[in-house]
Amino acid sequence: KAGVTQTPRYLIKTRGQQVTLSCSPISGHRSVSWYQQTPGQGLQFLFEYFSETQRNKGNFPGRFSGRQFSNSRSEMNVSTLELGDSALYLCASSLSNPGQGSYNEQFFGPGTRLTVL
Amino acid sequence: EDKVVQSPLSLVVHEGDTVTLNCSYEVTNFRSLLWYKQEKKAPTFLFMLTSSGIEKKSGRLSSILDKKELFSILNITATQTGDSAVYLCAAAEDSNYQLIWGAGTKLIIKP
């Protein structure tokens, strides 16, 4: 079974630009979560999508947005980039059945390293 | 506010030593505690703990959860240089599908 894939792996942008990151979950996984990780920080939760609906959102400004498509692939967009947005962006997929209230293990992709100059 | 705190933040030991990493949590409607290992890129899953007092083992790694005192420990025996990594723990709530992450413990194993 193929793992979680993220594209691109590396990205360099300048302040004020916008960026779109893509994540393809493991086949059959319907939940996709996005995280930001900066040096010395743990994983900062951005948002989680399930069946094309955003179920949870972290404490990030509105410049960070996302969406999920019918095939469970997800995209994350950051507009008006700031220097502080430089980070590793990780996505993770899981089965996550909401009806049963169960939590399933998350599988992470390799991440997209975003550098804002 | 829900939170997960890991200690120590960093640890340097010699190969062959045994280490214990700590993770305490304050989470409403707690369901389970997860441990991940992050080397260079993506975190990889180690354990999920749901029941108190039941140890989970995988080779030289083991972990246990104490739901009364709200903490978990991850033990690594006979450490090897390949164990060098950041170890992350996260708590899962029963009412939503978000994991609450600790900041991680950076473990360095010296030969």
PDB file of C-alpha atoms in Angstrom:
ATOM      1  CA  LYS A   1       0.000   0.000   0.000  1.00  0.00           C
ATOM      2  CA  ALA A   2       1.463   3.369  -0.989  1.00  0.00           C
ATOM      3  CA  GLY A   3       2.091   5.794   1.837  1.00  0.00           C
ATOM      4  CA  VAL A   4       1.061   9.405   2.206  1.00  0.00           C
ATOM      5  CA  THR A   5       2.584  11.577  -0.491  1.00  0.00           C
ATOM      6  CA  GLN A   6       3.137  15.315  -0.429  1.00  0.00           C
ATOM      7  CA  THR A   7       4.113  17.655  -3.197  1.00  0.00           C
ATOM      8  CA  PRO A   8       6.229  19.596  -3.635  1.00  0.00           C
ATOM      9  CA  ARG A   9       8.906  18.441  -1.219  1.00  0.00           C
ATOM     10  CA  TYR A  10      10.701  21.783  -1.176  1.00  0.00           C
ATOM     11  CA  LEU A  11       9.484  25.255  -1.980  1.00  0.00           C
ATOM     12  CA  ILE A  12      11.047  28.694  -1.850  1.00  0.00           C
ATOM     13  CA  LYS A  13       8.788  31.744  -1.965  1.00  0.00           C
ATOM     14  CA  THR A  14       9.063  35.421  -1.160  1.00  0.00           C
ATOM     15  CA  ARG A  15       7.020  37.452   1.272  1.00  0.00           C
ATOM     16  CA  GLY A  16       3.584  38.361   0.029  1.00  0.00           C
ATOM     17  CA  GLN A  17       3.286  35.442  -2.358  1.00  0.00           C
ATOM     18  CA  GLN A  18       0.878  32.589  -1.914  1.00  0.00           C
ATOM     19  CA  VAL A  19       1.517  28.861  -1.965  1.00  0.00           C
ATOM     20  CA  THR A  20      -0.487  25.676  -2.413  1.00  0.00           C
ATOM     21  CA  LEU A  21       0.660  22.368  -0.966  1.00  0.00           C
ATOM     22  CA  SER A  22      -0.800  19.015  -1.885  1.00  0.00           C
ATOM     23  CA  CYS A  23      -1.320  15.804   0.059  1.00  0.00           C
ATOM     24  CA  SER A  24      -2.504  12.410  -1.168  1.00  0.00           C
ATOM     25  CA  PRO A  25      -3.570  10.129   1.687  1.00  0.00           C
ATOM     26  CA  ILE A  26      -3.219   6.383   1.933  1.00  0.00           C
ATOM     27  CA  SER A  27      -5.833   4.660  -0.176  1.00  0.00           C
ATOM     28  CA  GLY A  28      -9.005   4.208   1.867  1.00  0.00           C
ATOM     29  CA  HIS A  29      -8.130   6.891   4.393  1.00  0.00           C
ATOM     30  CA  ARG A  30     -10.696   9.652   4.486  1.00  0.00           C
ATOM     31  CA  SER A  31      -9.243  11.913   7.146  1.00  0.00           C
ATOM     32  CA  VAL A  32      -6.397  14.294   6.351  1.00  0.00           C
ATOM     33  CA  SER A  33      -4.777  16.531   8.945  1.00  0.00           C
ATOM     34  CA  TRP A  34      -2.267  19.299   8.334  1.00  0.00           C
ATOM     35  CA  TYR A  35       0.480  20.384  10.720  1.00  0.00           C
ATOM     36  CA  GLN A  36       3.130  23.059  10.828  1.00  0.00           C
ATOM     37  CA  GLN A  37       6.445  22.204  12.414  1.00  0.00           C
ATOM     38  CA  THR A  38       9.179  24.758  13.136  1.00  0.00           C
ATOM     39  CA  PRO A  39      12.558  24.087  14.793  1.00  0.00           C
ATOM     40  CA  GLY A  40      12.142  23.414  18.482  1.00  0.00           C
ATOM     41  CA  GLN A  41       8.350  23.312  18.232  1.00  0.00           C
ATOM     42  CA  GLY A  42       6.093  20.347  18.340  1.00  0.00           C
ATOM     43  CA  LEU A  43       3.501  19.793  15.721  1.00  0.00           C
ATOM     44  CA  GLN A  44       1.118  22.716  15.474  1.00  0.00           C
ATOM     45  CA  PHE A  45      -2.288  21.580  14.253  1.00  0.00           C
ATOM     46  CA  LEU A  46      -3.667  23.507  11.300  1.00  0.00           C
ATOM     47  CA  PHE A  47      -6.870  21.709  10.300  1.00  0.00           C
ATOM     48  CA  GLU A  48      -8.414  18.348   9.629  1.00  0.00           C
ATOM     49  CA  TYR A  49     -10.685  17.291   6.791  1.00  0.00           C
ATOM     50  CA  PHE A  50     -12.977  14.325   6.480  1.00  0.00           C
ATOM     51  CA  SER A  51     -15.167  13.633   3.481  1.00  0.00           C
ATOM     52  CA  GLU A  52     -14.493  17.086   2.028  1.00  0.00           C
ATOM     53  CA  THR A  53     -15.545  18.826   5.259  1.00  0.00           C
ATOM     54  CA  GLN A  54     -13.315  20.663   7.677  1.00  0.00           C
ATOM     55  CA  ARG A  55     -13.971  19.063  11.050  1.00  0.00           C
ATOM     56  CA  ASN A  56     -11.366  20.812  13.170  1.00  0.00           C
ATOM     57  CA  LYS A  57      -9.291  23.942  12.912  1.00  0.00           C
ATOM     58  CA  GLY A  58      -6.270  25.048  14.911  1.00  0.00           C
ATOM     59  CA  ASN A  59      -5.327  28.547  15.972  1.00  0.00           C
ATOM     60  CA  PHE A  60      -3.868  29.851  12.755  1.00  0.00           C
ATOM     61  CA  PRO A  61      -4.822  33.069  10.932  1.00  0.00           C
ATOM     62  CA  GLY A  62      -7.229  33.055   8.034  1.00  0.00           C
ATOM     63  CA  ARG A  63      -4.301  33.199   5.601  1.00  0.00           C
ATOM     64  CA  PHE A  64      -4.098  29.442   6.100  1.00  0.00           C
ATOM     65  CA  SER A  65      -6.855  27.538   4.373  1.00  0.00           C
ATOM     66  CA  GLY A  66      -7.437  24.093   3.006  1.00  0.00           C
ATOM     67  CA  ARG A  67      -9.794  21.856   1.183  1.00  0.00           C
ATOM     68  CA  GLN A  68     -10.362  18.199   0.472  1.00  0.00           C
ATOM     69  CA  PHE A  69     -11.518  16.641  -2.746  1.00  0.00           C
ATOM     70  CA  SER A  70     -13.870  13.733  -3.306  1.00  0.00           C
ATOM     71  CA  ASN A  71     -10.910  11.365  -3.727  1.00  0.00           C
ATOM     72  CA  SER A  72      -9.669  12.451  -0.257  1.00  0.00           C
ATOM     73  CA  ARG A  73      -6.693  14.329  -1.653  1.00  0.00           C
ATOM     74  CA  SER A  74      -6.194  17.573   0.185  1.00  0.00           C
ATOM     75  CA  GLU A  75      -4.614  20.920  -0.519  1.00  0.00           C
ATOM     76  CA  MET A  76      -3.428  23.591   1.830  1.00  0.00           C
ATOM     77  CA  ASN A  77      -3.085  27.219   0.812  1.00  0.00           C
ATOM     78  CA  VAL A  78      -1.194  30.013   2.504  1.00  0.00           C
ATOM     79  CA  SER A  79      -1.747  33.505   1.188  1.00  0.00           C
ATOM     80  CA  THR A  80       0.328  36.633   1.758  1.00  0.00           C
ATOM     81  CA  LEU A  81       3.319  34.676   2.992  1.00  0.00           C
ATOM     82  CA  GLU A  82       5.317  35.957   5.937  1.00  0.00           C
ATOM     83  CA  LEU A  83       8.857  35.080   6.986  1.00  0.00           C
ATOM     84  CA  GLY A  84       7.447  33.230  10.002  1.00  0.00           C
ATOM     85  CA  ASP A  85       5.605  30.828   7.728  1.00  0.00           C
ATOM     86  CA  SER A  86       8.890  29.115   6.924  1.00  0.00           C
ATOM     87  CA  ALA A  87       8.423  25.610   8.282  1.00  0.00           C
ATOM     88  CA  LEU A  88       7.960  21.954   7.525  1.00  0.00           C
ATOM     89  CA  TYR A  89       4.339  21.298   6.634  1.00  0.00           C
ATOM     90  CA  LEU A  90       3.229  17.767   7.326  1.00  0.00           C
ATOM     91  CA  CYS A  91       0.045  16.067   6.397  1.00  0.00           C
ATOM     92  CA  ALA A  92      -1.224  12.886   7.963  1.00  0.00           C
ATOM     93  CA  SER A  93      -4.013  10.541   6.995  1.00  0.00           C
ATOM     94  CA  SER A  94      -6.065   8.129   9.025  1.00  0.00           C
ATOM     95  CA  LEU A  95      -9.204   6.031   8.776  1.00  0.00           C
ATOM     96  CA  SER A  96     -11.006   8.006  11.453  1.00  0.00           C
ATOM     97  CA  ASN A  97     -14.547   6.760  11.595  1.00  0.00           C
ATOM     98  CA  PRO A  98     -16.630   9.578  13.106  1.00  0.00           C
ATOM     99  CA  GLY A  99     -19.657   7.456  13.666  1.00  0.00           C
ATOM    100  CA  GLN A 100     -17.924   5.314  16.211  1.00  0.00           C
ATOM    101  CA  GLY A 101     -16.029   8.133  17.860  1.00  0.00           C
ATOM    102  CA  SER A 102     -12.850   6.149  17.521  1.00  0.00           C
ATOM    103  CA  TYR A 103      -9.436   7.510  16.881  1.00  0.00           C
ATOM    104  CA  ASN A 104      -7.166   5.853  14.402  1.00  0.00           C
ATOM    105  CA  GLU A 105      -3.439   6.061  14.067  1.00  0.00           C
ATOM    106  CA  GLN A 106      -2.190   8.823  11.800  1.00  0.00           C
ATOM    107  CA  PHE A 107       0.295   8.127   9.025  1.00  0.00           C
ATOM    108  CA  PHE A 108       2.495  11.024   8.033  1.00  0.00           C
ATOM    109  CA  GLY A 109       3.776  12.117   4.681  1.00  0.00           C
ATOM    110  CA  PRO A 110       7.386  13.254   4.167  1.00  0.00           C
ATOM    111  CA  GLY A 111       6.428  16.916   4.437  1.00  0.00           C
ATOM    112  CA  THR A 112       6.918  20.027   2.352  1.00  0.00           C
ATOM    113  CA  ARG A 113       9.771  22.266   3.444  1.00  0.00           C
ATOM    114  CA  LEU A 114       8.644  25.855   2.790  1.00  0.00           C
ATOM    115  CA  THR A 115      11.175  28.670   2.927  1.00  0.00           C
ATOM    116  CA  VAL A 116       9.937  32.246   2.759  1.00  0.00           C
ATOM    117  CA  LEU A 117      12.546  34.848   1.834  1.00  0.00           C
TER     118      LEU A 117
ATOM    119  CA  GLU B   1      -7.045  24.452  27.704  1.00  0.00           C
ATOM    120  CA  ASP B   2      -5.946  20.975  26.714  1.00  0.00           C
ATOM    121  CA  LYS B   3      -2.208  20.436  26.770  1.00  0.00           C
ATOM    122  CA  VAL B   4       0.493  17.789  26.544  1.00  0.00           C
ATOM    123  CA  VAL B   5       3.878  18.332  28.168  1.00  0.00           C
ATOM    124  CA  GLN B   6       6.951  16.257  27.495  1.00  0.00           C
ATOM    125  CA  SER B   7      10.102  16.058  29.556  1.00  0.00           C
ATOM    126  CA  PRO B   8      12.950  16.335  29.301  1.00  0.00           C
ATOM    127  CA  LEU B   9      13.108  18.523  26.198  1.00  0.00           C
ATOM    128  CA  SER B  10      16.465  17.025  25.306  1.00  0.00           C
ATOM    129  CA  LEU B  11      18.585  14.169  26.542  1.00  0.00           C
ATOM    130  CA  VAL B  12      22.078  12.960  25.714  1.00  0.00           C
ATOM    131  CA  VAL B  13      23.123   9.469  26.765  1.00  0.00           C
ATOM    132  CA  HIS B  14      25.685   6.875  25.769  1.00  0.00           C
ATOM    133  CA  GLU B  15      25.010   3.798  23.714  1.00  0.00           C
ATOM    134  CA  GLY B  16      23.791   0.974  25.916  1.00  0.00           C
ATOM    135  CA  ASP B  17      22.112   3.233  28.450  1.00  0.00           C
ATOM    136  CA  THR B  18      18.425   2.983  29.314  1.00  0.00           C
ATOM    137  CA  VAL B  19      16.283   6.096  28.940  1.00  0.00           C
ATOM    138  CA  THR B  20      12.826   7.066  30.144  1.00  0.00           C
ATOM    139  CA  LEU B  21      10.871   9.785  28.383  1.00  0.00           C
ATOM    140  CA  ASN B  22       7.890  11.392  30.039  1.00  0.00           C
ATOM    141  CA  CYS B  23       4.609  12.691  28.714  1.00  0.00           C
ATOM    142  CA  SER B  24       1.925  14.264  30.890  1.00  0.00           C
ATOM    143  CA  TYR B  25      -1.440  15.416  29.642  1.00  0.00           C
ATOM    144  CA  GLU B  26      -4.472  17.450  30.573  1.00  0.00           C
ATOM    145  CA  VAL B  27      -7.122  16.644  28.022  1.00  0.00           C
ATOM    146  CA  THR B  28     -10.877  16.771  28.306  1.00  0.00           C
ATOM    147  CA  ASN B  29     -12.543  13.518  27.246  1.00  0.00           C
ATOM    148  CA  PHE B  30      -9.190  11.770  26.909  1.00  0.00           C
ATOM    149  CA  ARG B  31      -9.231   8.654  24.765  1.00  0.00           C
ATOM    150  CA  SER B  32      -5.693   7.538  24.010  1.00  0.00           C
ATOM    151  CA  LEU B  33      -2.048   8.501  24.090  1.00  0.00           C
ATOM    152  CA  LEU B  34       0.209   8.014  21.107  1.00  0.00           C
ATOM    153  CA  TRP B  35       3.984   7.958  20.751  1.00  0.00           C
ATOM    154  CA  TYR B  36       5.815   8.784  17.545  1.00  0.00           C
ATOM    155  CA  LYS B  37       9.478   8.826  16.551  1.00  0.00           C
ATOM    156  CA  GLN B  38      10.693  11.556  14.223  1.00  0.00           C
ATOM    157  CA  GLU B  39      14.136  11.224  12.706  1.00  0.00           C
ATOM    158  CA  LYS B  40      14.670  13.450   9.721  1.00  0.00           C
ATOM    159  CA  LYS B  41      11.258  13.967   8.272  1.00  0.00           C
ATOM    160  CA  ALA B  42       7.911  12.337   8.923  1.00  0.00           C
ATOM    161  CA  PRO B  43       7.000  11.044  12.389  1.00  0.00           C
ATOM    162  CA  THR B  44       6.512   7.304  12.488  1.00  0.00           C
ATOM    163  CA  PHE B  45       4.079   5.605  14.812  1.00  0.00           C
ATOM    164  CA  LEU B  46       5.368   3.679  17.821  1.00  0.00           C
ATOM    165  CA  PHE B  47       2.522   2.984  20.229  1.00  0.00           C
ATOM    166  CA  MET B  48      -1.068   3.791  21.009  1.00  0.00           C
ATOM    167  CA  LEU B  49      -2.131   3.402  24.631  1.00  0.00           C
ATOM    168  CA  THR B  50      -5.731   3.396  25.705  1.00  0.00           C
ATOM    169  CA  SER B  51      -5.840   1.334  28.870  1.00  0.00           C
ATOM    170  CA  SER B  52      -4.079   2.202  32.086  1.00  0.00           C
ATOM    171  CA  GLY B  53      -1.340  -0.059  33.413  1.00  0.00           C
ATOM    172  CA  ILE B  54      -0.949  -2.260  30.366  1.00  0.00           C
ATOM    173  CA  GLU B  55       2.559  -2.138  28.975  1.00  0.00           C
ATOM    174  CA  LYS B  56       3.093  -2.198  25.238  1.00  0.00           C
ATOM    175  CA  LYS B  57       6.411  -3.487  23.948  1.00  0.00           C
ATOM    176  CA  SER B  58       8.218  -3.469  20.654  1.00  0.00           C
ATOM    177  CA  GLY B  59      11.746  -4.773  20.840  1.00  0.00           C
ATOM    178  CA  ARG B  60      13.746  -2.524  23.125  1.00  0.00           C
ATOM    179  CA  LEU B  61      10.947   0.029  23.368  1.00  0.00           C
ATOM    180  CA  SER B  62       8.096  -0.123  25.822  1.00  0.00           C
ATOM    181  CA  SER B  63       5.447   2.267  27.012  1.00  0.00           C
ATOM    182  CA  ILE B  64       2.793   2.446  29.677  1.00  0.00           C
ATOM    183  CA  LEU B  65      -0.086   4.769  30.493  1.00  0.00           C
ATOM    184  CA  ASP B  66      -1.304   5.941  33.897  1.00  0.00           C
ATOM    185  CA  LYS B  67      -4.777   7.428  33.488  1.00  0.00           C
ATOM    186  CA  LYS B  68      -5.068   8.280  37.164  1.00  0.00           C
ATOM    187  CA  GLU B  69      -1.912  10.389  37.265  1.00  0.00           C
ATOM    188  CA  LEU B  70      -2.351  11.491  33.628  1.00  0.00           C
ATOM    189  CA  PHE B  71       1.002  10.524  32.210  1.00  0.00           C
ATOM    190  CA  SER B  72       2.799   8.047  30.037  1.00  0.00           C
ATOM    191  CA  ILE B  73       6.407   6.960  29.819  1.00  0.00           C
ATOM    192  CA  LEU B  74       8.413   5.602  26.944  1.00  0.00           C
ATOM    193  CA  ASN B  75      11.355   3.392  27.880  1.00  0.00           C
ATOM    194  CA  ILE B  76      14.209   2.488  25.600  1.00  0.00           C
ATOM    195  CA  THR B  77      16.674  -0.110  26.856  1.00  0.00           C
ATOM    196  CA  ALA B  78      20.171  -0.839  25.507  1.00  0.00           C
ATOM    197  CA  THR B  79      20.038   2.329  23.395  1.00  0.00           C
ATOM    198  CA  GLN B  80      21.703   2.440  19.999  1.00  0.00           C
ATOM    199  CA  THR B  81      22.782   5.392  17.868  1.00  0.00           C
ATOM    200  CA  GLY B  82      19.830   4.664  15.601  1.00  0.00           C
ATOM    201  CA  ASP B  83      17.515   5.581  18.466  1.00  0.00           C
ATOM    202  CA  SER B  84      18.618   9.203  18.127  1.00  0.00           C
ATOM    203  CA  ALA B  85      15.490  11.114  17.186  1.00  0.00           C
ATOM    204  CA  VAL B  86      12.780  13.394  18.466  1.00  0.00           C
ATOM    205  CA  TYR B  87      10.128  11.449  20.337  1.00  0.00           C
ATOM    206  CA  LEU B  88       6.669  12.965  20.214  1.00  0.00           C
ATOM    207  CA  CYS B  89       3.641  12.103  22.236  1.00  0.00           C
ATOM    208  CA  ALA B  90       0.098  13.144  21.471  1.00  0.00           C
ATOM    209  CA  ALA B  91      -3.240  12.801  23.213  1.00  0.00           C
ATOM    210  CA  ALA B  92      -6.434  11.983  21.387  1.00  0.00           C
ATOM    211  CA  GLU B  93      -9.797  13.233  22.549  1.00  0.00           C
ATOM    212  CA  ASP B  94     -12.932  11.189  22.333  1.00  0.00           C
ATOM    213  CA  SER B  95     -15.109  14.035  21.153  1.00  0.00           C
ATOM    214  CA  ASN B  96     -13.148  15.252  18.160  1.00  0.00           C
ATOM    215  CA  TYR B  97     -10.529  14.062  15.795  1.00  0.00           C
ATOM    216  CA  GLN B  98      -7.669  16.332  16.670  1.00  0.00           C
ATOM    217  CA  LEU B  99      -4.474  15.168  18.303  1.00  0.00           C
ATOM    218  CA  ILE B 100      -2.884  17.420  20.908  1.00  0.00           C
ATOM    219  CA  TRP B 101       0.869  17.212  20.576  1.00  0.00           C
ATOM    220  CA  GLY B 102       3.712  17.699  22.992  1.00  0.00           C
ATOM    221  CA  ALA B 103       6.824  19.624  21.951  1.00  0.00           C
ATOM    222  CA  GLY B 104       8.895  16.460  21.814  1.00  0.00           C
ATOM    223  CA  THR B 105      12.005  15.104  23.501  1.00  0.00           C
ATOM    224  CA  LYS B 106      15.186  15.253  21.449  1.00  0.00           C
ATOM    225  CA  LEU B 107      17.207  12.154  22.257  1.00  0.00           C
ATOM    226  CA  ILE B 108      20.863  11.926  21.249  1.00  0.00           C
ATOM    227  CA  ILE B 109      22.722   8.654  21.674  1.00  0.00           C
ATOM    228  CA  LYS B 110      26.507   8.982  21.713  1.00  0.00           C
ATOM    229  CA  PRO B 111      28.593   6.008  20.586  1.00  0.00           C
TER     230      PRO B 111
END
